[in-house]
CSV table of C-alpha atoms in Angstrom, one decimal:
chain,number,residue,atom,x,y,z
A,1,MET,CA,-14.9,-6.4,-100.1
A,2,GLU,CA,-11.5,-4.9,-99.5
A,3,THR,CA,-10.6,-1.7,-101.4
A,4,LYS,CA,-7.1,-0.9,-102.5
A,5,ALA,CA,-6.8,1.7,-99.8
A,6,ASP,CA,-7.6,-1.0,-97.1
A,7,VAL,CA,-4.8,-3.2,-98.5
A,8,VAL,CA,-2.3,-0.3,-98.2
A,9,LYS,CA,-3.5,0.5,-94.7
A,10,LYS,CA,-3.1,-3.1,-93.6
A,11,GLY,CA,0.4,-3.2,-95.0
A,12,ILE,CA,1.4,0.0,-93.2
A,13,ALA,CA,-0.2,-1.3,-90.0
A,14,ASP,CA,1.8,-4.5,-90.2
A,15,LEU,CA,5.0,-2.7,-91.1
A,16,LEU,CA,4.8,-0.2,-88.3
A,17,GLU,CA,3.2,-2.6,-85.8
A,18,LEU,CA,0.3,-0.2,-85.2
A,19,PRO,CA,-2.9,-1.5,-83.6
A,20,ARG,CA,-5.2,-2.6,-86.4
A,21,ASP,CA,-8.4,-1.5,-84.8
A,22,ILE,CA,-7.2,2.1,-85.0
A,23,VAL,CA,-5.7,2.1,-88.4
A,24,LEU,CA,-8.5,0.0,-90.0
A,25,ASP,CA,-11.4,1.5,-88.0
A,26,LEU,CA,-12.3,-2.0,-86.7
A,27,PRO,CA,-14.4,-2.6,-83.7
A,28,LYS,CA,-12.8,-3.8,-80.5
A,29,ILE,CA,-15.0,-6.3,-78.7
A,30,THR,CA,-14.5,-7.3,-75.1
A,31,LEU,CA,-16.5,-10.2,-73.6
A,32,VAL,CA,-16.7,-10.6,-69.9
A,33,GLY,CA,-17.7,-14.3,-69.3
A,34,ASN,CA,-21.1,-14.7,-70.9
A,35,LEU,CA,-22.5,-11.7,-68.9
A,36,GLN,CA,-21.3,-8.6,-70.6
A,37,LEU,CA,-20.2,-7.6,-74.1
A,38,TYR,CA,-18.4,-4.3,-74.7
A,39,ILE,CA,-18.1,-3.0,-78.2
A,40,GLU,CA,-16.0,0.0,-79.1
A,41,ASN,CA,-16.2,1.7,-82.4
A,42,HIS,CA,-19.6,0.5,-83.7
A,43,LYS,CA,-21.6,1.9,-86.5
A,44,GLY,CA,-25.1,1.8,-85.0
A,45,ILE,CA,-27.5,-0.9,-84.1
A,46,ILE,CA,-29.6,-2.7,-86.7
A,47,GLU,CA,-31.9,-4.9,-84.6
A,48,TYR,CA,-32.5,-5.0,-80.9
A,49,SER,CA,-34.7,-7.5,-79.0
A,50,SER,CA,-34.1,-9.5,-75.8
A,51,GLY,CA,-33.0,-12.5,-77.8
A,52,ILE,CA,-30.8,-11.0,-80.4
A,53,VAL,CA,-28.9,-7.8,-81.0
A,54,ARG,CA,-27.4,-7.0,-84.3
A,55,ILE,CA,-24.8,-4.3,-84.5
A,56,ASN,CA,-23.3,-2.7,-87.6
A,57,THR,CA,-19.5,-2.5,-87.6
A,58,LYS,CA,-16.7,-2.0,-90.2
A,59,ALA,CA,-16.0,-5.7,-90.0
A,60,GLY,CA,-19.5,-6.7,-90.9
A,61,ILE,CA,-22.7,-7.2,-88.9
A,62,LEU,CA,-22.1,-8.5,-85.4
A,63,ALA,CA,-24.9,-10.7,-84.1
A,64,VAL,CA,-25.2,-11.3,-80.4
A,65,THR,CA,-27.7,-14.0,-79.4
A,66,GLY,CA,-28.8,-14.9,-75.9
A,67,ALA,CA,-31.5,-14.3,-73.4
A,68,GLY,CA,-32.6,-11.2,-71.5
A,69,LEU,CA,-30.3,-8.9,-73.4
A,70,THR,CA,-30.4,-5.3,-72.4
A,71,ILE,CA,-28.3,-2.3,-73.6
A,72,ARG,CA,-26.6,-1.0,-70.5
A,73,THR,CA,-25.0,2.0,-72.3
A,74,ILE,CA,-25.1,3.3,-75.8
A,75,VAL,CA,-23.2,6.2,-77.1
A,76,VAL,CA,-21.6,7.1,-80.4
A,77,GLU,CA,-18.4,5.1,-79.8
A,78,GLU,CA,-19.5,2.3,-77.6
A,79,ILE,CA,-22.2,-0.2,-76.6
A,80,ILE,CA,-22.4,-2.3,-73.5
A,81,ILE,CA,-24.8,-5.3,-73.7
A,82,VAL,CA,-25.6,-7.3,-70.6
A,83,GLY,CA,-27.6,-10.4,-70.2
A,84,GLN,CA,-27.0,-14.1,-70.9
A,85,ILE,CA,-24.8,-14.2,-74.0
A,86,ASP,CA,-24.8,-17.4,-75.9
A,87,ARG,CA,-23.2,-16.6,-79.2
A,88,VAL,CA,-21.3,-13.8,-80.8
A,89,GLU,CA,-20.8,-14.0,-84.6
A,90,PHE,CA,-20.1,-11.9,-87.7
A,91,LEU,CA,-22.5,-12.1,-90.5
A,92,GLN,CA,-20.8,-11.4,-93.8
B,1,MET,CA,-20.2,2.6,-62.1
B,2,LEU,CA,-21.7,3.6,-58.8
B,3,VAL,CA,-20.3,7.1,-59.4
B,4,VAL,CA,-22.1,7.3,-62.7
B,5,ARG,CA,-25.4,6.2,-61.1
B,6,VAL,CA,-25.1,8.7,-58.3
B,7,TRP,CA,-24.2,11.4,-60.8
B,8,ASN,CA,-27.3,10.5,-62.9
B,9,TYR,CA,-29.4,10.5,-59.8
B,10,ILE,CA,-28.2,14.0,-58.9
B,11,ARG,CA,-28.8,15.3,-62.4
B,12,GLY,CA,-32.2,13.6,-62.6
B,13,TYR,CA,-33.5,11.2,-65.2
B,14,VAL,CA,-36.7,9.8,-66.6
B,15,ILE,CA,-37.7,6.2,-67.4
B,16,ILE,CA,-39.4,6.4,-70.8
B,17,ARG,CA,-41.3,4.0,-72.9
B,18,VAL,CA,-40.9,4.3,-76.6
B,19,GLU,CA,-43.4,2.7,-78.9
B,20,GLY,CA,-42.9,2.4,-82.7
B,21,ILE,CA,-41.9,0.2,-85.5
B,22,ASN,CA,-38.3,0.9,-86.2
B,23,LEU,CA,-36.9,1.6,-82.8
B,24,GLU,CA,-33.3,0.7,-83.7
B,25,ARG,CA,-33.4,3.7,-86.0
B,26,PHE,CA,-34.7,5.8,-83.1
B,27,ILE,CA,-31.8,4.7,-80.9
B,28,ASN,CA,-29.2,5.3,-83.7
B,29,LEU,CA,-30.6,8.8,-84.4
B,30,ALA,CA,-30.7,9.7,-80.8
B,31,ILE,CA,-27.1,8.7,-80.1
B,32,ALA,CA,-26.0,10.5,-83.3
B,33,ASN,CA,-27.6,13.6,-81.7
B,34,GLY,CA,-25.6,13.1,-78.6
B,35,ILE,CA,-28.4,11.9,-76.4
B,36,TYR,CA,-27.2,9.5,-73.7
B,37,PHE,CA,-29.4,6.5,-73.1
B,38,TRP,CA,-28.8,3.7,-70.6
B,39,ASP,CA,-30.5,0.5,-69.4
B,40,ILE,CA,-32.4,-0.1,-72.6
B,41,GLU,CA,-34.8,-3.0,-72.3
B,42,ARG,CA,-37.0,-4.6,-74.9
B,43,ILE,CA,-40.6,-4.9,-73.6
B,44,ASN,CA,-42.3,-6.3,-76.7
B,45,TYR,CA,-42.0,-6.2,-80.4
B,46,THR,CA,-43.1,-2.6,-80.6
B,47,ALA,CA,-41.9,-1.1,-77.4
B,48,ILE,CA,-38.7,-0.5,-75.4
B,49,ARG,CA,-38.0,1.0,-72.0
B,50,ALA,CA,-34.9,3.2,-71.5
B,51,ARG,CA,-33.5,5.8,-69.1
B,52,VAL,CA,-32.5,9.2,-70.3
B,53,GLY,CA,-31.3,12.4,-68.7
B,54,LEU,CA,-33.4,15.4,-68.4
B,55,LYS,CA,-31.6,17.3,-71.1
B,56,GLY,CA,-31.7,14.3,-73.4
B,57,TYR,CA,-35.4,14.0,-72.9
B,58,LYS,CA,-36.0,17.5,-74.2
B,59,GLN,CA,-33.9,16.8,-77.2
B,60,LEU,CA,-35.9,13.6,-78.0
B,61,ARG,CA,-38.8,15.8,-79.2
B,62,LYS,CA,-36.9,16.6,-82.4
B,63,ILE,CA,-36.3,12.9,-83.1
B,64,LYS,CA,-39.9,12.1,-82.3
B,65,LYS,CA,-41.0,14.3,-85.2
B,66,ARG,CA,-38.8,12.6,-87.7
B,67,ILE,CA,-39.6,9.0,-86.7
B,68,ASN,CA,-43.1,7.8,-86.2
B,69,CYS,CA,-43.0,6.8,-82.5
B,70,ARG,CA,-44.6,7.6,-79.2
B,71,VAL,CA,-42.6,8.5,-76.1
B,72,SER,CA,-44.2,8.4,-72.7
B,73,ILE,CA,-42.7,8.9,-69.3
B,74,LEU,CA,-43.1,6.0,-66.9
B,75,GLU,CA,-41.2,7.4,-63.9
B,76,LYS,CA,-39.3,10.5,-62.9
B,77,ARG,CA,-36.3,10.0,-60.7
B,78,GLY,CA,-33.5,12.0,-59.1
B,79,CYS,CA,-32.8,15.1,-57.1
B,80,PRO,CA,-34.5,17.7,-59.3
B,81,PHE,CA,-37.8,15.9,-59.1
B,82,LEU,CA,-37.4,15.3,-55.4
B,83,LEU,CA,-36.6,18.9,-54.8
B,84,HIS,CA,-39.6,19.9,-56.9
B,85,ARG,CA,-41.9,17.7,-54.9
B,86,VAL,CA,-40.5,19.0,-51.6
B,87,LEU,CA,-40.9,22.6,-52.8
B,88,LYS,CA,-44.5,21.9,-53.8
B,89,ARG,CA,-45.3,20.8,-50.2
B,90,LYS,CA,-45.1,24.2,-48.6
B,91,ALA,CA,-46.2,23.1,-45.2
B,92,LEU,CA,-43.4,20.5,-45.0
B,93,LEU,CA,-40.9,22.9,-46.2
B,94,MET,CA,-42.0,25.5,-43.6
B,95,GLY,CA,-41.9,22.8,-40.9
B,96,GLY,CA,-38.4,22.0,-41.8
B,97,ILE,CA,-37.2,25.6,-41.8
B,98,THR,CA,-39.0,26.2,-38.6
B,99,ALA,CA,-37.5,23.1,-37.0
B,100,ILE,CA,-34.0,24.3,-37.9
B,101,ALA,CA,-34.8,27.8,-36.8
B,102,ILE,CA,-36.1,26.6,-33.4
B,103,MET,CA,-33.0,24.4,-33.0
B,104,TYR,CA,-30.8,27.3,-33.7
B,105,PHE,CA,-32.8,29.5,-31.4
B,106,LEU,CA,-32.6,26.9,-28.6
B,107,THR,CA,-28.9,26.5,-28.9
B,108,SER,CA,-28.5,30.2,-28.4
B,109,PHE,CA,-29.2,29.7,-24.7
B,110,VAL,CA,-27.1,28.5,-21.9
B,111,TRP,CA,-28.9,25.5,-20.5
B,112,VAL,CA,-26.4,24.1,-18.0
B,113,VAL,CA,-23.9,25.8,-15.8
B,114,GLU,CA,-21.2,23.6,-14.6
B,115,VAL,CA,-18.7,24.6,-12.0
B,116,GLU,CA,-15.4,22.8,-11.9
B,117,GLY,CA,-12.4,22.9,-9.6
B,118,ILE,CA,-14.2,23.6,-6.3
B,119,GLU,CA,-13.1,21.9,-3.1
B,120,ARG,CA,-14.2,24.0,-0.2
B,121,VAL,CA,-16.3,26.9,-1.6
B,122,SER,CA,-19.9,25.9,-2.0
B,123,GLU,CA,-21.0,25.3,-5.6
B,124,GLU,CA,-24.4,26.8,-4.8
B,125,ARG,CA,-22.8,30.1,-3.7
B,126,ILE,CA,-20.9,30.4,-7.0
B,127,ILE,CA,-24.0,29.5,-9.0
B,128,LYS,CA,-26.0,32.0,-7.1
B,129,GLU,CA,-23.4,34.7,-7.8
B,130,LEU,CA,-23.2,33.8,-11.4
B,131,GLU,CA,-27.0,34.0,-11.6
B,132,SER,CA,-27.0,37.5,-10.3
B,133,PHE,CA,-24.5,38.5,-13.0
B,134,GLY,CA,-26.8,37.0,-15.6
B,135,LEU,CA,-25.2,33.6,-16.3
B,136,LYS,CA,-27.9,31.0,-15.5
B,137,PRO,CA,-29.8,28.3,-17.4
B,138,GLY,CA,-32.0,30.1,-19.9
B,139,ALA,CA,-29.7,33.1,-20.4
B,140,PHE,CA,-29.2,34.2,-24.0
B,141,LYS,CA,-25.6,33.2,-24.6
B,142,TYR,CA,-24.6,36.0,-26.9
B,143,PHE,CA,-25.5,38.5,-24.2
B,144,VAL,CA,-23.3,36.8,-21.6
B,145,ASP,CA,-20.0,38.7,-21.3
B,146,THR,CA,-17.8,36.0,-19.9
B,147,ARG,CA,-14.8,38.3,-19.3
B,148,ASP,CA,-16.9,40.7,-17.4
B,149,ILE,CA,-18.5,38.0,-15.2
B,150,GLU,CA,-15.1,36.5,-14.5
B,151,THR,CA,-13.9,39.8,-13.1
B,152,ARG,CA,-17.0,40.5,-11.1
B,153,LEU,CA,-17.1,37.0,-9.6
B,154,LEU,CA,-13.4,37.4,-8.6
B,155,ILE,CA,-14.2,40.7,-6.9
B,156,GLU,CA,-17.4,39.3,-5.2
B,157,MET,CA,-15.8,36.1,-3.9
B,158,ASP,CA,-12.5,36.4,-2.0
B,159,GLN,CA,-12.1,32.7,-1.8
B,160,LEU,CA,-11.4,32.5,-5.6
B,161,VAL,CA,-8.1,33.3,-7.2
B,162,TRP,CA,-8.9,32.6,-10.8
B,163,VAL,CA,-12.1,32.1,-12.8
B,164,GLY,CA,-12.5,31.0,-16.4
B,165,ILE,CA,-15.8,30.8,-18.1
B,166,ASN,CA,-16.2,28.9,-21.4
B,167,ILE,CA,-19.5,28.5,-23.2
B,168,LEU,CA,-19.4,25.2,-25.0
B,169,GLY,CA,-22.6,24.8,-27.1
B,170,THR,CA,-25.3,25.1,-24.5
B,171,ARG,CA,-23.1,24.4,-21.6
B,172,ALA,CA,-21.3,27.1,-19.6
B,173,VAL,CA,-18.2,25.6,-17.9
B,174,VAL,CA,-16.9,27.6,-15.1
B,175,ASP,CA,-13.4,26.7,-14.0
B,176,VAL,CA,-12.4,28.1,-10.6
B,177,VAL,CA,-9.2,28.0,-8.6
B,178,GLU,CA,-9.6,28.5,-4.9
B,179,ARG,CA,-7.3,30.5,-2.7
B,180,THR,CA,-5.4,28.3,-0.3
B,181,ASP,CA,-5.6,30.1,3.0
B,182,PRO,CA,-2.7,30.1,5.5
B,183,PRO,CA,-3.6,28.2,8.7
B,184,SER,CA,-5.5,30.4,11.1
B,185,LEU,CA,-3.5,31.6,14.1
B,186,ILE,CA,-4.9,32.2,17.4
B,187,ASP,CA,-4.9,35.8,18.4
B,188,LYS,CA,-2.1,36.9,20.6
B,189,ASP,CA,-4.5,38.0,23.4
B,190,VAL,CA,-6.3,34.7,23.6
B,191,PRO,CA,-4.9,32.3,26.2
B,192,CYS,CA,-3.7,29.0,24.7
B,193,ASN,CA,-1.6,26.0,25.4
B,194,ILE,CA,1.1,24.5,23.2
B,195,VAL,CA,0.5,20.8,22.5
B,196,ALA,CA,2.4,18.2,20.5
B,197,LYS,CA,1.5,17.8,16.8
B,198,LYS,CA,2.9,14.3,16.7
B,199,ASP,CA,4.8,11.7,18.7
B,200,GLY,CA,8.4,12.3,19.4
B,201,ILE,CA,11.2,12.7,21.9
B,202,ILE,CA,11.9,16.3,23.1
B,203,ASN,CA,15.2,17.5,22.0
B,204,ASN,CA,15.0,21.2,22.8
B,205,ILE,CA,12.4,23.3,24.5
B,206,PHE,CA,12.4,27.1,24.6
B,207,VAL,CA,9.6,28.8,26.4
B,208,TYR,CA,8.9,32.4,25.6
B,209,GLN,CA,5.7,32.6,27.6
B,210,GLY,CA,3.9,30.0,29.7
B,211,GLN,CA,5.0,27.1,31.8
B,212,ALA,CA,6.8,24.0,30.3
B,213,THR,CA,5.2,20.8,31.3
B,214,VAL,CA,7.8,18.5,29.7
B,215,LYS,CA,11.6,18.6,29.7
B,216,GLU,CA,14.3,17.6,27.3
B,217,GLY,CA,14.5,13.8,26.8
B,218,ASP,CA,10.8,13.2,27.5
B,219,THR,CA,8.7,11.1,25.2
B,220,VAL,CA,5.5,12.8,24.2
B,221,LYS,CA,2.4,11.6,22.3
B,222,ALA,CA,0.4,13.6,19.8
B,223,GLY,CA,-1.9,16.0,21.6
B,224,GLN,CA,0.0,16.0,24.8
B,225,MET,CA,0.5,19.4,26.5
B,226,LEU,CA,4.0,20.8,26.2
B,227,ILE,CA,3.7,24.4,27.4
B,228,SER,CA,0.8,25.3,29.5
B,229,GLY,CA,-0.9,28.7,29.2
B,230,VAL,CA,-2.1,28.4,32.8
B,231,VAL,CA,0.6,29.8,34.9
B,232,GLU,CA,0.7,28.9,38.6
B,233,GLU,CA,3.2,30.7,40.7
B,234,PRO,CA,3.4,30.7,44.5
B,235,ASP,CA,1.9,33.7,46.2
B,236,ARG,CA,0.3,34.9,43.0
B,237,PRO,CA,-3.2,34.3,41.5
B,238,LEU,CA,-3.6,31.9,38.6
B,239,ARG,CA,-2.8,33.6,35.3
B,240,MET,CA,-3.9,32.7,31.8
B,241,VAL,CA,-1.4,33.5,29.1
B,242,HIS,CA,-0.9,33.0,25.4
B,243,ALA,CA,1.7,30.3,25.6
B,244,MET,CA,4.5,30.7,23.1
B,245,GLY,CA,7.6,28.6,22.6
B,246,ARG,CA,9.6,26.4,20.3
B,247,VAL,CA,9.6,22.7,20.9
B,248,GLU,CA,12.1,20.7,18.8
B,249,ALA,CA,11.7,17.0,18.9
B,250,ARG,CA,13.1,13.9,17.3
B,251,THR,CA,10.4,12.3,15.2
B,252,TRP,CA,10.4,9.2,13.0
B,253,TYR,CA,9.0,8.6,9.6
B,254,GLN,CA,8.7,5.1,8.3
B,255,LEU,CA,7.8,3.7,4.9
B,256,THR,CA,7.8,0.2,3.6
B,257,GLU,CA,8.3,-0.5,-0.1
B,258,GLU,CA,8.2,-3.8,-1.9
B,259,GLN,CA,10.0,-4.6,-5.1
B,260,ASP,CA,9.7,-7.6,-7.5
B,261,LEU,CA,13.0,-8.9,-8.6
B,262,LYS,CA,11.4,-9.4,-12.0
B,263,LEU,CA,11.1,-5.9,-13.5
B,264,THR,CA,8.7,-5.5,-16.4
B,265,GLU,CA,8.9,-2.2,-18.1
B,266,ARG,CA,6.2,-0.9,-20.5
B,267,VAL,CA,7.6,1.8,-22.8
B,268,ARG,CA,5.3,3.5,-25.3
B,269,THR,CA,6.6,3.2,-28.8
B,270,GLY,CA,4.8,6.3,-30.0
B,271,ARG,CA,2.4,4.4,-32.3
B,272,SER,CA,-1.2,4.8,-31.3
B,273,GLU,CA,-4.7,4.0,-32.7
B,274,LYS,CA,-7.9,5.9,-32.0
B,275,ARG,CA,-11.3,4.3,-32.1
B,276,ILE,CA,-14.5,6.3,-31.9
B,277,ALA,CA,-17.7,4.5,-31.1
B,278,LEU,CA,-21.3,5.5,-30.4
B,279,GLY,CA,-22.7,3.8,-27.3
B,280,LEU,CA,-26.4,3.2,-27.2
B,281,GLY,CA,-27.4,1.6,-24.0
B,282,LYS,CA,-25.7,-1.8,-24.0
B,283,TYR,CA,-24.7,-1.6,-27.6
B,284,THR,CA,-21.8,0.2,-29.2
B,285,ILE,CA,-21.5,1.1,-32.9
B,286,GLY,CA,-18.1,1.7,-34.2
B,287,LEU,CA,-17.9,5.1,-36.0
B,288,SER,CA,-14.2,5.2,-37.0
B,289,GLY,CA,-11.0,3.4,-36.3
B,290,LYS,CA,-10.4,-0.2,-35.5
B,291,LYS,CA,-9.0,-2.4,-32.8
B,292,PRO,CA,-5.2,-2.1,-32.9
B,293,GLU,CA,-3.0,-4.9,-34.1
B,294,PHE,CA,-0.5,-4.2,-31.4
B,295,GLN,CA,0.7,-7.1,-29.4
B,296,TYR,CA,0.9,-5.1,-26.2
B,297,PHE,CA,-0.9,-1.8,-25.6
B,298,ASP,CA,-2.3,0.5,-23.0
B,299,SER,CA,-5.8,1.7,-23.6
B,300,VAL,CA,-7.4,4.9,-22.3
B,301,THR,CA,-11.2,5.2,-22.7
B,302,ASP,CA,-13.0,8.5,-22.6
B,303,ILE,CA,-16.8,8.4,-22.3
B,304,ASN,CA,-18.6,11.6,-23.2
B,305,ARG,CA,-22.2,11.7,-22.2
B,306,LEU,CA,-24.9,14.1,-23.3
B,307,VAL,CA,-26.0,16.7,-20.9
B,308,GLU,CA,-28.0,15.4,-18.0
B,309,TRP,CA,-31.3,17.1,-17.5
B,310,ARG,CA,-33.4,16.7,-14.4
B,311,ASN,CA,-31.8,13.3,-13.5
B,312,ILE,CA,-32.6,12.0,-17.0
B,313,THR,CA,-29.5,10.6,-18.6
B,314,LEU,CA,-29.9,9.7,-22.2
B,315,PRO,CA,-28.4,6.3,-23.0
B,316,VAL,CA,-26.3,7.8,-25.7
B,317,GLU,CA,-22.6,8.3,-25.3
B,318,LEU,CA,-19.5,8.9,-27.3
B,319,VAL,CA,-16.8,6.5,-26.5
B,320,ILE,CA,-13.3,7.4,-27.6
B,321,GLU,CA,-10.7,4.7,-27.1
B,322,ASN,CA,-7.0,5.5,-27.4
B,323,TYR,CA,-4.6,2.6,-27.8
B,324,TYR,CA,-0.9,3.2,-27.2
B,325,GLU,CA,1.4,0.5,-28.3
B,326,VAL,CA,3.9,-0.5,-25.7
B,327,GLU,CA,7.1,-2.5,-25.7
B,328,VAL,CA,7.3,-4.8,-22.7
B,329,SER,CA,10.8,-5.7,-21.5
B,330,GLU,CA,11.6,-8.0,-18.6
B,331,GLU,CA,14.7,-7.8,-16.5
B,332,ILE,CA,15.8,-9.9,-13.5
B,333,LEU,CA,17.3,-7.6,-10.9
B,334,THR,CA,20.0,-8.5,-8.4
B,335,ILE,CA,19.0,-8.0,-4.8
B,336,GLU,CA,21.2,-4.9,-4.5
B,337,ALA,CA,19.6,-3.3,-7.6
B,338,ALA,CA,16.1,-4.1,-6.3
B,339,THR,CA,16.9,-2.6,-2.9
B,340,GLU,CA,18.2,0.5,-4.5
B,341,LEU,CA,15.1,0.9,-6.5
B,342,ALA,CA,12.8,0.3,-3.5
B,343,VAL,CA,14.9,2.7,-1.3
B,344,GLU,CA,14.7,5.4,-3.9
B,345,ARG,CA,11.0,5.0,-4.1
B,346,ALA,CA,10.7,5.1,-0.3
B,347,HIS,CA,12.9,8.2,-0.2
B,348,GLN,CA,10.6,9.9,-2.6
B,349,GLY,CA,7.6,8.9,-0.7
B,350,LEU,CA,9.1,10.1,2.6
B,351,SER,CA,10.2,13.4,1.3
B,352,GLY,CA,6.6,14.0,0.4
B,353,MET,CA,5.5,13.2,4.0
B,354,LEU,CA,8.1,15.4,5.7
B,355,PRO,CA,7.1,18.9,6.8
B,356,GLU,CA,9.0,21.7,5.3
B,357,ASP,CA,11.0,22.7,8.4
B,358,ALA,CA,12.0,19.1,9.3
B,359,GLU,CA,15.7,18.4,9.3
B,360,VAL,CA,16.7,14.8,8.5
B,361,VAL,CA,19.4,13.7,10.9
B,362,ASP,CA,19.5,9.9,10.3
B,363,LYS,CA,18.4,7.4,7.7
B,364,LYS,CA,18.0,3.7,8.3
B,365,VAL,CA,17.4,1.1,5.8
B,366,LYS,CA,16.4,-2.5,6.5
B,367,TYR,CA,15.6,-5.0,3.9
B,368,TYR,CA,14.2,-8.5,3.9
B,369,GLU,CA,13.9,-11.1,1.2
B,370,MET,CA,10.3,-12.2,1.2
B,371,ASP,CA,10.8,-15.1,-1.1
B,372,ASN,CA,12.9,-15.6,-4.1
B,373,SER,CA,10.9,-13.1,-6.2
B,374,ARG,CA,10.3,-10.2,-3.9
B,375,ILE,CA,12.1,-8.0,-1.4
B,376,ARG,CA,10.8,-5.6,1.2
B,377,VAL,CA,12.6,-2.5,2.3
B,378,GLU,CA,11.8,-0.5,5.4
B,379,VAL,CA,13.2,3.0,5.4
B,380,VAL,CA,13.1,5.1,8.6
B,381,PHE,CA,14.0,8.8,8.6
B,382,GLU,CA,14.9,10.3,11.9
B,383,THR,CA,14.2,14.0,11.9
B,384,LEU,CA,14.3,17.1,14.0
B,385,GLU,CA,11.3,19.3,13.8
B,386,ASP,CA,9.1,21.8,15.6
B,387,ILE,CA,6.1,19.9,16.9
B,388,SER,CA,4.5,22.8,18.7
B,389,MET,CA,0.9,23.6,18.0
B,390,GLU,CA,-1.3,26.2,19.6
B,391,GLU,CA,-4.5,25.0,21.2
B,392,ARG,CA,-7.1,27.3,22.6
B,393,ILE,CA,-7.9,26.8,26.3
B,394,ASP,CA,-11.5,26.1,26.8
B,395,ILE,CA,-12.6,27.8,30.0
B,396,VAL,CA,-15.1,25.6,31.8
B,397,HIS,CA,-17.2,27.7,34.1
B,398,GLY,CA,-18.1,25.8,37.2
B,399,GLU,CA,-21.7,25.9,38.3
B,400,ASP,CA,-22.2,28.3,41.2
């Protein structure tokens, strides 16, 4: 569901070679092995249990499945999830 | 991350259990309000466990009202709680303060008086004098006026030239320098003989008073009488005088030195390492520093023990090891060079042995090759010196 403004932003980002995560307000996700997941620029958590964590982002809902998941840190900008991570997927 | 954990511990935090239906909303709302959570764990479908700072916990109350959930504290951790617990136990706190106060009080006394630098003066005497001036084990150290005691001790004891008192912790270290007395002379009125100080051949003899018993060219042994204080003259009674005179003799000083032809020289490069360790009985625990990585080094070890008390030595010591890096160079000397080195050393050794008034009249050097790697040098100094020494005449009274 891209708006016209998003299309323009994307064009400018491509033209000026700016990082897309900043211009488009997208999440930046870093995965360390299958042990730690680091998400910058999230929009809040939707579901949290030890088997699945669902996080709202601008790019859609990010679902992390695994076992023994805990939230190491949660602040407005970032979340760190640790545990055994099996799958990371976007639910559109 | 350790830094963050330590910081959280210092600030204090609580482990909380949150029960409710929509806990995700609780978390979102909390972080939107700037409350910092960490280590969030799901316990079961309706409960989570999390850690939150003290300030954050207070702010949670507002959120609790908006969302239907229950928050309970499982554990309190960190310095503020620890402090609170300690402050609540008044007896413990008082004990701690008292212990520190007692320790401070006890370190305000001098417990040990050490005297350093004594050779002839008795240590007991100095300690007794110091005691009378107020410096003794058990004295309150702030009342001890070291400058004043130094002066008074100097006045009281003629044998001392300089006194320095330093109070180091509970030890009072007294450094003294003794007066070096000139050799005692026999009084002019007391009859005496002149005897030989050492072996030699008489070169010159001047008699001012007394009767010479040797003549020029005689070989004398140490202790032999040279000028007698008992004067026998025909037709006169026996006289006892204070013999005086100057007896100049040829004496010899000999020194043998050996020298390896292979000369190894160790020169410090200036780089050094320091290692401090705590010695507990047989064991040592490294405190700082490490073994040096130098190829060659000299090591100097200082061991500092705690104060001994009534023959009890605590098995605790501080070991300071200094390592100095050295460069080792080897050189093969020619026989001439080796001889020169050995002779130089022998000369130095001999000059230390010579009395001040001795006059060197001849030097002889002999050298032997011991094997291919060593030489031996024999240096003989022939000197002229006064070998006279006064010796009291012991009058033996015959039995009547």
